[in-house]
Coordinates of C-alpha atoms in Angstrom, one line a residue:
Chain A
M1 CA 73.5 -11.7 182.3
K2 CA 75.2 -14.9 180.3
F3 CA 74.6 -18.0 180.9
S4 CA 78.2 -19.3 180.6
E5 CA 78.7 -15.9 183.2
A6 CA 75.6 -17.4 185.4
S7 CA 77.0 -20.8 185.5
A8 CA 80.7 -20.0 186.0
V9 CA 83.0 -21.8 188.6
T10 CA 86.0 -20.6 190.4
R11 CA 88.6 -23.1 191.3
V12 CA 90.0 -22.5 194.8
S13 CA 91.6 -25.5 195.7
P14 CA 92.4 -28.9 194.1
G15 CA 89.3 -30.2 192.7
V16 CA 87.4 -27.7 194.5
Y17 CA 85.1 -24.8 192.9
T18 CA 82.9 -21.9 194.6
A19 CA 79.9 -20.1 192.0
D20 CA 77.7 -17.9 192.4
I21 CA 74.2 -18.9 191.6
Q22 CA 72.3 -16.0 190.2
P23 CA 68.9 -14.8 191.6
D24 CA 66.1 -14.8 188.9
W25 CA 66.9 -18.3 187.6
D26 CA 64.4 -19.4 189.7
I27 CA 60.8 -20.8 190.1
F28 CA 58.8 -19.6 193.0
G29 CA 62.1 -18.7 194.5
V30 CA 64.0 -22.2 194.2
T31 CA 67.1 -22.2 191.7
N32 CA 66.3 -24.1 188.6
G33 CA 68.1 -27.5 189.1
G34 CA 69.5 -27.9 185.4
Y35 CA 71.2 -24.4 186.0
L36 CA 72.7 -25.7 188.9
L37 CA 73.6 -29.3 187.6
A38 CA 75.4 -27.2 184.8
T39 CA 77.5 -25.4 186.9
A40 CA 78.7 -28.8 188.7
V41 CA 78.9 -30.2 184.9
R42 CA 81.2 -26.9 184.2
A43 CA 83.5 -27.3 187.4
M44 CA 83.5 -31.7 186.6
G45 CA 84.8 -30.7 183.0
E46 CA 87.5 -28.3 184.3
E47 CA 88.9 -31.5 186.1
A48 CA 88.6 -33.6 182.7
P49 CA 90.7 -31.7 180.1
G50 CA 90.2 -32.5 176.8
R51 CA 87.2 -34.7 177.3
T52 CA 83.7 -34.0 176.7
L53 CA 80.4 -34.6 178.5
A54 CA 78.9 -37.9 177.6
G55 CA 76.7 -38.5 180.8
V56 CA 75.6 -37.2 183.8
S57 CA 73.1 -38.4 186.8
A58 CA 72.1 -36.4 189.1
R59 CA 70.2 -36.5 192.5
F60 CA 68.8 -33.5 194.1
I61 CA 68.6 -33.5 198.0
N62 CA 68.1 -29.8 199.3
P63 CA 66.9 -26.7 197.1
N64 CA 68.8 -23.6 196.3
R65 CA 67.6 -20.4 196.6
A66 CA 70.4 -18.6 195.2
D67 CA 72.7 -19.3 197.4
P68 CA 76.4 -19.7 196.7
I69 CA 77.6 -23.1 196.2
T70 CA 80.9 -24.9 196.5
I71 CA 81.5 -27.9 194.2
E72 CA 83.7 -30.6 195.2
V73 CA 85.0 -32.7 192.1
D74 CA 86.6 -36.1 192.8
T75 CA 88.2 -38.0 189.7
L76 CA 87.7 -41.8 190.4
K77 CA 89.3 -43.0 186.9
V78 CA 90.6 -41.4 183.7
G79 CA 90.4 -44.0 181.5
R80 CA 92.1 -44.6 177.8
S81 CA 88.7 -43.3 176.1
L82 CA 86.8 -42.5 179.3
S83 CA 86.8 -40.3 182.6
T84 CA 84.5 -40.7 186.0
L85 CA 84.1 -38.1 188.3
T86 CA 81.5 -37.1 190.9
A87 CA 80.8 -33.8 192.4
A88 CA 79.1 -32.7 195.6
V89 CA 77.5 -29.6 195.4
T90 CA 76.8 -27.9 198.9
T91 CA 76.2 -24.4 200.2
E92 CA 77.6 -23.5 203.7
G93 CA 78.0 -27.3 204.4
K94 CA 74.4 -28.6 203.4
P95 CA 74.3 -30.8 200.4
L96 CA 72.1 -29.7 197.1
I97 CA 73.4 -32.2 194.7
T98 CA 75.5 -35.3 194.4
A99 CA 76.3 -36.1 191.2
S100 CA 78.0 -38.8 189.0
A101 CA 79.6 -38.4 185.1
S102 CA 81.4 -39.5 182.3
F103 CA 83.7 -37.5 179.9
S104 CA 84.6 -39.4 176.7
D105 CA 87.8 -38.3 174.7
G106 CA 85.1 -38.8 171.4
S107 CA 87.2 -42.0 169.8
N108 CA 84.1 -43.9 169.7
E109 CA 82.4 -41.0 167.4
N110 CA 82.7 -42.4 164.2
R111 CA 81.7 -46.0 165.1
G112 CA 79.7 -47.0 162.3
S113 CA 76.5 -48.6 163.3
A114 CA 73.3 -46.2 163.6
L115 CA 69.8 -46.6 164.2
V116 CA 67.4 -43.9 165.1
V117 CA 64.0 -45.0 165.9
S118 CA 62.2 -41.6 166.5
E119 CA 61.9 -38.0 165.0
P120 CA 62.2 -34.7 165.9
P121 CA 59.2 -33.1 167.5
D122 CA 56.8 -31.6 164.6
L123 CA 57.3 -27.8 165.4
P124 CA 55.6 -24.5 163.6
P125 CA 58.6 -21.5 162.9
V126 CA 59.6 -20.3 166.2
E127 CA 57.9 -17.0 165.0
D128 CA 54.6 -18.9 165.4
C129 CA 56.2 -20.2 168.8
V130 CA 55.2 -18.8 172.0
R131 CA 57.8 -17.3 174.4
L132 CA 57.9 -18.0 177.9
L133 CA 58.2 -14.7 179.5
P134 CA 57.9 -13.8 183.2
T135 CA 55.4 -10.7 183.8
S136 CA 55.2 -8.8 187.0
D137 CA 51.9 -9.6 188.1
A138 CA 51.9 -13.5 188.3
P139 CA 54.5 -16.0 189.7
L140 CA 53.9 -18.0 186.3
P141 CA 55.8 -18.2 183.9
P142 CA 59.0 -17.8 186.5
P143 CA 61.6 -15.7 186.2
F144 CA 64.1 -18.8 184.9
S145 CA 62.0 -18.2 182.0
G146 CA 63.6 -14.8 180.7
Q147 CA 67.0 -15.9 181.3
V148 CA 66.7 -18.3 178.2
G149 CA 64.7 -19.0 175.0
C150 CA 61.8 -21.4 175.3
Y151 CA 59.3 -21.3 172.8
L152 CA 56.8 -23.9 173.2
H153 CA 54.3 -25.3 170.6
P154 CA 51.3 -23.2 170.6
E155 CA 49.3 -26.2 170.6
D156 CA 51.1 -26.9 174.0
V157 CA 50.5 -23.5 175.4
A158 CA 46.9 -23.4 174.6
Q159 CA 46.1 -26.8 176.5
F160 CA 47.9 -25.5 180.0
G161 CA 46.2 -27.5 182.7
Q162 CA 44.2 -29.2 180.4
A163 CA 43.5 -33.1 179.1
Q164 CA 45.5 -33.0 176.3
E165 CA 46.4 -35.8 173.6
R166 CA 48.0 -38.7 175.6
P167 CA 50.5 -38.5 176.5
P168 CA 51.2 -35.4 178.0
V169 CA 54.0 -33.8 175.8
M170 CA 55.9 -30.2 175.9
R171 CA 57.4 -29.0 173.0
G172 CA 59.3 -26.3 171.7
W173 CA 62.4 -24.8 170.6
F174 CA 65.3 -23.9 173.1
R175 CA 68.4 -21.3 172.8
L176 CA 70.7 -19.8 175.1
L177 CA 70.8 -15.8 174.9
D178 CA 72.9 -13.3 174.0
D179 CA 73.4 -15.5 170.6
E180 CA 75.7 -18.0 173.2
L181 CA 75.9 -21.6 171.8
L182 CA 75.1 -24.4 173.3
D183 CA 77.9 -26.8 174.4
P184 CA 77.1 -29.9 176.8
V185 CA 76.5 -27.5 179.9
G186 CA 74.3 -26.1 178.1
L187 CA 72.4 -28.9 177.0
V188 CA 72.1 -29.9 181.2
L189 CA 70.7 -26.4 181.4
A190 CA 68.0 -27.5 178.6
S191 CA 67.4 -30.7 180.1
D192 CA 65.6 -29.1 183.0
G193 CA 64.2 -25.7 180.8
F194 CA 60.7 -26.5 180.3
P195 CA 57.5 -26.6 182.0
P196 CA 56.5 -30.0 183.0
A197 CA 54.8 -32.1 180.6
I198 CA 52.7 -33.0 183.2
F199 CA 50.6 -30.0 183.1
N200 CA 49.5 -30.7 180.2
S201 CA 47.6 -34.0 181.2
G202 CA 44.4 -32.8 183.0
L203 CA 45.8 -34.0 186.1
P204 CA 45.4 -32.1 189.1
V205 CA 49.3 -31.3 189.9
G206 CA 51.1 -28.9 191.9
W207 CA 54.5 -29.0 192.2
T208 CA 56.8 -31.8 190.6
P209 CA 59.9 -31.5 192.5
T210 CA 63.0 -33.2 190.3
V211 CA 64.4 -36.5 192.3
D212 CA 67.0 -37.7 190.1
L213 CA 67.9 -36.6 186.7
T214 CA 70.1 -38.1 183.8
V215 CA 71.3 -36.8 180.6
H216 CA 73.1 -38.9 177.7
I217 CA 74.8 -36.4 175.2
R218 CA 74.8 -37.9 171.8
N219 CA 76.5 -34.8 169.7
P220 CA 78.5 -32.2 172.1
G221 CA 77.5 -29.4 169.5
P222 CA 77.6 -26.5 169.8
H223 CA 74.3 -25.9 168.5
E224 CA 72.7 -22.9 168.2
W225 CA 68.9 -23.9 168.8
L226 CA 67.8 -27.3 169.8
R227 CA 63.9 -28.9 168.7
C228 CA 62.8 -30.1 172.0
Q229 CA 60.3 -32.4 173.3
F230 CA 59.3 -33.9 176.9
V231 CA 56.8 -36.6 178.1
T232 CA 55.6 -38.1 180.6
R233 CA 53.8 -41.8 180.4
F234 CA 53.5 -43.0 184.0
V235 CA 52.5 -41.2 186.6
T236 CA 51.8 -44.0 189.3
G237 CA 52.5 -44.4 193.3
G238 CA 53.4 -40.5 193.8
W239 CA 56.4 -40.6 191.0
L240 CA 56.3 -39.5 187.5
E241 CA 59.1 -39.7 184.6
E242 CA 60.0 -37.3 182.6
D243 CA 61.8 -38.1 179.5
G244 CA 63.5 -35.2 177.0
E245 CA 64.7 -35.5 173.5
F246 CA 66.6 -33.0 172.1
W247 CA 67.1 -32.5 168.3
D248 CA 69.5 -30.3 165.8
L249 CA 68.2 -28.7 162.9
D250 CA 69.4 -31.5 160.6
G251 CA 66.9 -33.7 162.2
N252 CA 70.3 -35.4 164.3
L253 CA 69.3 -36.6 167.8
V254 CA 71.8 -34.2 170.4
A255 CA 70.7 -35.5 173.9
Q256 CA 68.3 -37.4 175.7
S257 CA 67.2 -36.9 179.4
R258 CA 65.0 -38.5 182.2
Q259 CA 64.1 -37.3 185.2
L260 CA 62.1 -38.7 188.1
A261 CA 59.8 -36.5 189.9
L262 CA 57.5 -36.4 193.3
L263 CA 54.0 -35.8 192.6
A264 CA 53.1 -33.0 195.2
N265 CA 49.7 -32.4 195.3
Chain B
M1 CA 73.1 -70.0 195.5
K2 CA 70.0 -67.8 196.1
F3 CA 70.1 -64.4 194.9
S4 CA 69.8 -63.1 198.5
E5 CA 72.9 -64.8 199.6
A6 CA 74.8 -64.5 196.6
S7 CA 74.4 -60.5 197.3
A8 CA 74.4 -60.6 201.4
V9 CA 76.2 -58.0 202.7
T10 CA 78.4 -57.5 206.2
R11 CA 78.7 -54.5 207.7
V12 CA 82.3 -53.8 209.0
S13 CA 82.3 -50.7 210.7
P14 CA 80.2 -47.7 210.6
G15 CA 78.3 -47.0 206.9
V16 CA 81.1 -49.7 205.4
Y17 CA 80.0 -52.9 204.2
T18 CA 81.8 -56.1 202.3
A19 CA 80.3 -58.6 200.2
D20 CA 81.5 -61.6 198.5
I21 CA 80.5 -61.3 195.0
Q22 CA 80.1 -65.0 193.6
P23 CA 81.5 -66.6 190.2
D24 CA 79.3 -67.6 188.0
W25 CA 77.1 -64.4 188.0
D26 CA 78.6 -63.1 184.7
I27 CA 79.2 -62.6 181.2
F28 CA 82.5 -63.0 179.6
G29 CA 84.0 -63.4 183.2
V30 CA 82.7 -60.2 183.9
T31 CA 80.6 -60.1 187.2
N32 CA 76.6 -59.2 186.1
G33 CA 76.4 -55.1 186.7
G34 CA 72.4 -55.4 187.8
Y35 CA 74.0 -58.0 190.3
L36 CA 76.9 -55.9 191.7
L37 CA 74.7 -52.9 191.8
A38 CA 71.8 -54.7 193.6
T39 CA 74.7 -55.9 196.5
A40 CA 75.1 -52.1 196.6
V41 CA 71.8 -51.2 196.8
R42 CA 71.5 -53.8 199.6
A43 CA 74.0 -52.1 201.6
M44 CA 72.4 -48.4 201.1
G45 CA 68.9 -49.9 202.8
E46 CA 70.7 -51.2 205.3
E47 CA 71.6 -47.4 206.0
A48 CA 68.1 -46.4 205.4
P49 CA 66.0 -48.7 208.2
G50 CA 62.2 -48.6 207.2
R51 CA 62.7 -46.7 203.8
T52 CA 62.4 -48.2 200.4
L53 CA 64.3 -47.8 197.5
A54 CA 62.1 -45.5 194.8
G55 CA 65.5 -44.8 192.6
V56 CA 69.2 -45.4 191.9
S57 CA 71.7 -44.2 189.7
A58 CA 75.1 -45.7 188.9
R59 CA 78.0 -45.2 186.7
F60 CA 79.8 -48.3 186.1
I61 CA 83.8 -47.6 186.0
N62 CA 85.8 -50.5 186.2
P63 CA 84.6 -54.6 185.5
N64 CA 84.6 -56.9 188.4
R65 CA 85.6 -60.5 187.9
A66 CA 83.9 -62.2 191.2
D67 CA 86.2 -60.0 193.2
P68 CA 85.1 -59.3 196.9
I69 CA 84.1 -55.9 197.0
T70 CA 83.6 -53.0 200.2
I71 CA 81.1 -50.9 199.9
E72 CA 80.9 -47.8 201.7
V73 CA 77.8 -45.7 202.2
D74 CA 77.3 -42.3 202.7
T75 CA 74.1 -40.7 204.5
L76 CA 73.6 -37.2 202.9
K77 CA 69.8 -36.7 203.9
V78 CA 67.4 -38.1 206.2
G79 CA 64.7 -36.3 205.3
R80 CA 61.2 -36.0 206.5
S81 CA 60.0 -38.2 203.1
L82 CA 63.2 -38.8 201.3
S83 CA 66.7 -40.1 202.1
T84 CA 69.4 -39.4 200.1
L85 CA 72.6 -41.7 200.2
T86 CA 75.7 -42.6 197.8
A87 CA 77.6 -46.0 197.6
A88 CA 81.6 -46.2 196.6
V89 CA 81.6 -49.8 195.4
T90 CA 85.7 -50.9 195.3
T91 CA 87.6 -53.6 195.1
E92 CA 91.2 -53.4 196.9
G93 CA 90.6 -49.8 196.4
K94 CA 89.9 -50.1 192.9
P95 CA 86.4 -48.5 192.0
L96 CA 83.9 -50.2 190.5
I97 CA 80.9 -48.5 191.0
T98 CA 79.6 -44.9 192.2
A99 CA 76.0 -44.9 192.6
S100 CA 73.0 -42.8 194.9
A101 CA 70.1 -43.5 195.8
S102 CA 67.1 -42.3 196.9
F103 CA 64.8 -43.9 200.0
S104 CA 61.1 -43.1 200.6
D105 CA 58.9 -43.2 203.6
G106 CA 55.8 -44.4 201.1
S107 CA 54.1 -41.3 202.0
N108 CA 53.4 -40.3 198.7
E109 CA 51.8 -43.8 197.9
N110 CA 48.8 -43.3 197.7
R111 CA 48.4 -39.6 196.1
G112 CA 45.3 -39.9 193.6
S113 CA 46.6 -38.7 190.4
A114 CA 47.6 -41.4 187.8
L115 CA 48.3 -41.7 184.3
V116 CA 49.5 -44.8 182.4
V117 CA 50.2 -44.6 178.6
S118 CA 51.7 -48.1 177.9
E119 CA 50.9 -51.5 178.4
P120 CA 52.8 -54.5 179.4
P121 CA 54.8 -56.3 176.9
D122 CA 52.4 -59.0 175.0
L123 CA 54.1 -62.4 176.2
P124 CA 52.9 -65.9 175.6
P125 CA 52.4 -68.1 178.8
V126 CA 55.8 -68.8 180.7
E127 CA 56.2 -72.5 179.1
D128 CA 56.1 -71.2 175.4
C129 CA 58.7 -69.0 176.0
V130 CA 62.7 -70.1 175.6
R131 CA 64.4 -69.6 179.3
L132 CA 68.0 -68.8 178.9
L133 CA 70.9 -71.5 180.3
P134 CA 74.6 -71.6 179.6
T135 CA 75.5 -74.3 178.1
S136 CA 79.0 -76.0 178.1
D137 CA 80.2 -75.8 174.4
A138 CA 79.3 -72.2 173.9
P139 CA 79.9 -68.9 175.6
L140 CA 76.4 -67.3 175.0
P141 CA 74.2 -67.8 176.8
P142 CA 76.5 -66.8 179.5
P143 CA 76.6 -67.9 183.3
F144 CA 74.8 -65.5 184.8
S145 CA 71.8 -66.6 182.7
G146 CA 71.4 -69.8 184.9
Q147 CA 71.2 -67.9 188.4
V148 CA 67.8 -66.4 187.4
G149 CA 64.5 -67.2 185.6
C150 CA 64.9 -65.7 182.4
Y151 CA 62.2 -66.9 179.8
L152 CA 62.7 -64.8 176.5
H153 CA 59.7 -64.4 173.9
P154 CA 60.3 -66.7 171.5
E155 CA 59.9 -64.0 168.5
D156 CA 62.8 -62.4 170.0
V157 CA 64.7 -65.3 170.3
A158 CA 64.2 -66.3 166.6
Q159 CA 65.7 -62.8 165.7
F160 CA 68.8 -63.1 167.6
G161 CA 71.1 -61.1 165.6
Q162 CA 69.0 -60.3 162.8
A163 CA 67.1 -57.6 162.0
Q164 CA 63.7 -57.5 163.7
E165 CA 60.8 -54.9 163.9
R166 CA 61.7 -51.3 164.7
P167 CA 62.9 -50.6 167.1
P168 CA 64.6 -53.7 168.6
V169 CA 63.1 -55.1 171.6
M170 CA 64.1 -57.9 173.9
R171 CA 61.0 -59.3 175.9
G172 CA 60.3 -61.9 178.5
W173 CA 59.7 -63.2 182.0
F174 CA 61.8 -62.9 184.8
R175 CA 61.8 -63.9 188.4
L176 CA 64.5 -65.4 191.0
L177 CA 65.1 -69.3 192.0
D178 CA 64.4 -71.2 194.8
D179 CA 61.1 -69.4 195.0
E180 CA 62.5 -66.0 196.2
L181 CA 60.6 -62.7 195.6
L182 CA 61.7 -59.8 194.1
D183 CA 61.9 -56.8 196.2
P184 CA 63.5 -54.0 195.1
V185 CA 66.9 -55.0 195.3
G186 CA 65.7 -58.1 192.6
L187 CA 64.1 -55.0 190.7
V188 CA 67.7 -53.6 190.1
L189 CA 68.7 -57.0 189.4
A190 CA 66.3 -57.6 186.7
S191 CA 67.0 -54.3 185.3
D192 CA 70.1 -55.7 183.7
G193 CA 69.4 -59.3 183.6
F194 CA 68.4 -59.3 180.0
P195 CA 70.4 -60.2 176.9
P196 CA 70.6 -56.2 175.2
A197 CA 67.9 -55.3 172.6
I198 CA 70.7 -54.2 170.2
F199 CA 71.2 -57.9 169.4
N200 CA 68.2 -57.8 167.9
S201 CA 68.8 -54.9 165.6
G202 CA 70.3 -56.5 163.0
L203 CA 73.8 -54.2 163.5
P204 CA 77.2 -55.6 164.0
V205 CA 77.2 -55.3 167.7
G206 CA 79.6 -57.2 170.0
W207 CA 80.1 -55.8 173.5
T208 CA 78.2 -53.5 175.0
P209 CA 79.5 -52.0 178.5
T210 CA 76.9 -50.2 181.0
V211 CA 78.3 -46.8 181.1
D212 CA 75.3 -45.8 183.3
L213 CA 72.0 -47.3 184.6
T214 CA 69.2 -45.7 186.8
V215 CA 66.3 -47.4 187.8
H216 CA 63.2 -46.2 189.1
I217 CA 61.1 -48.2 191.6
R218 CA 57.1 -47.3 191.3
N219 CA 56.0 -50.5 193.1
P220 CA 58.1 -52.3 195.7
G221 CA 56.1 -55.4 195.7
P222 CA 57.2 -58.1 196.8
H223 CA 56.6 -59.7 192.9
E224 CA 57.1 -63.3 192.2
W225 CA 57.0 -62.7 188.5
L226 CA 57.7 -59.6 186.4
R227 CA 56.9 -59.1 182.6
C228 CA 60.2 -56.9 180.9
Q229 CA 60.4 -55.1 178.1
F230 CA 63.5 -53.4 176.8
V231 CA 63.8 -50.9 173.7
T232 CA 66.8 -49.3 171.9
R233 CA 65.5 -46.5 169.5
F234 CA 69.0 -44.4 169.1
V235 CA 72.6 -45.9 168.4
T236 CA 74.5 -42.6 167.4
G237 CA 77.8 -41.3 168.1
G238 CA 78.9 -44.5 169.5
W239 CA 76.4 -44.8 172.1
L240 CA 73.2 -46.2 172.7
E241 CA 70.2 -46.1 175.5
E242 CA 68.4 -49.2 176.6
D243 CA 64.8 -48.6 178.2
G244 CA 63.3 -51.0 180.4
E245 CA 59.7 -51.5 181.8
F246 CA 58.7 -53.9 184.3
W247 CA 54.9 -55.1 184.9
D248 CA 53.4 -57.3 187.6
L249 CA 50.9 -59.8 186.0
D250 CA 48.0 -57.4 187.0
G251 CA 49.3 -54.9 184.7
N252 CA 50.4 -52.3 187.0
L253 CA 54.0 -50.9 186.3
V254 CA 56.7 -52.0 188.8
A255 CA 59.9 -50.1 187.5
Q256 CA 61.6 -48.4 184.9
S257 CA 65.2 -48.5 183.8
R258 CA 67.7 -46.5 181.3
Q259 CA 71.1 -47.2 181.0
L260 CA 73.6 -45.6 178.6
A261 CA 76.3 -48.0 177.3
L262 CA 79.0 -47.8 174.8
L263 CA 78.8 -49.1 171.4
A264 CA 81.9 -51.9 171.0
N265 CA 82.1 -53.0 167.7

């Protein structure tokens, strides 16, 4: 099923949407958080006509297991150039996500000042990367990876579970299947679409549930391919962060993400 | 007035708090966003007894001008080890901030895995740094800077408004006045307590209103002194991010922050 169909929302009353969360978009039976949040962002976008996602912050409360969801969107402000909305995502009354987002009219897009002190990740051509695909005889890669086009840097695959360069990094190409293009809703999906960089740290890490996730959109696209890089620099006090960068083929920054995850040994 | 008094909250009904936002905690008449958010976090903490802030995400909606605020706290989940709450901050019904936070019981603090791929900023002793203090004959430094102990790296002060090293950075020591110690509420204040790093980029930047701010607490303290560093790596599409790191005197990471700001030329 196409991403746009899997993340489709239905308006049932003013500001209230439902969505059928699909099976097989999961990791060990738990629905991928980026997919769930992307669906909520789609509902928020319906309530912000003519405006484009600039930033979204989400806190994950309970796991979803392909349960149908309700998304209640509140519009807190429709400003001259920015709108602010919140979304409460629930299933049968149980909270799954609380999120807030800013949508922009794009009027600041062409402000002159610009500074880019970083570079896209150095990736081999897609055909030399390793596509993540689930297999029938192992729980990993998870079913979710079959729903997207995630092509990992072969160096990062070779180092899975081992101590890699410091800081641990996960790099690769990302696209949607069926020739769908990535808009801001797709960028939210991409922000949680890769295996955790911490898997390449050599640390004994099992499960790293996302506690919060923020995505900042710098270029809404549409984009066919993303060059992605995820880095974790701090694993302390039972927590870790993961910072993502997303670049287009022309070497422009498309989005940034940061998540806080719990270290569950 | 002490920070703990300036950010005090009064419970007026279940989950509802009021706070008197103080004048002189402002920049050009607009209440400092970190101070405002810290006050909301204090109210959320009152509703999460025995638990400590792990992460907070906020979206800034309208500026406050020392107006008294109401903070409505909703507790979405009290889990085994994590609680999730939201706060709606308003003044006379006008929305100022929407925030969500996770509070932890600390049970994951002693998980063994640890990784730190960074270092505290290299700062001269406090007495060789430049304390930001307002003056009567200029709007900057703002009144807010007189309410905290913010001591900037002399190299970063010397470069104010000029092209500095890349990426632009703002480094310094931070503490509260009157011998108050920094707990997580104080760390939220610190996360927005410095002049923007972008001021040291050489770019023609005027006003950079914060759109969202996320703070992750790695060590709740209490801390007397923080070594702080703020970096901006991307100014594109009319937006910029600012990433903060906060370290204690023993070289341990205390907190991280990221904000998205609008580039207002």
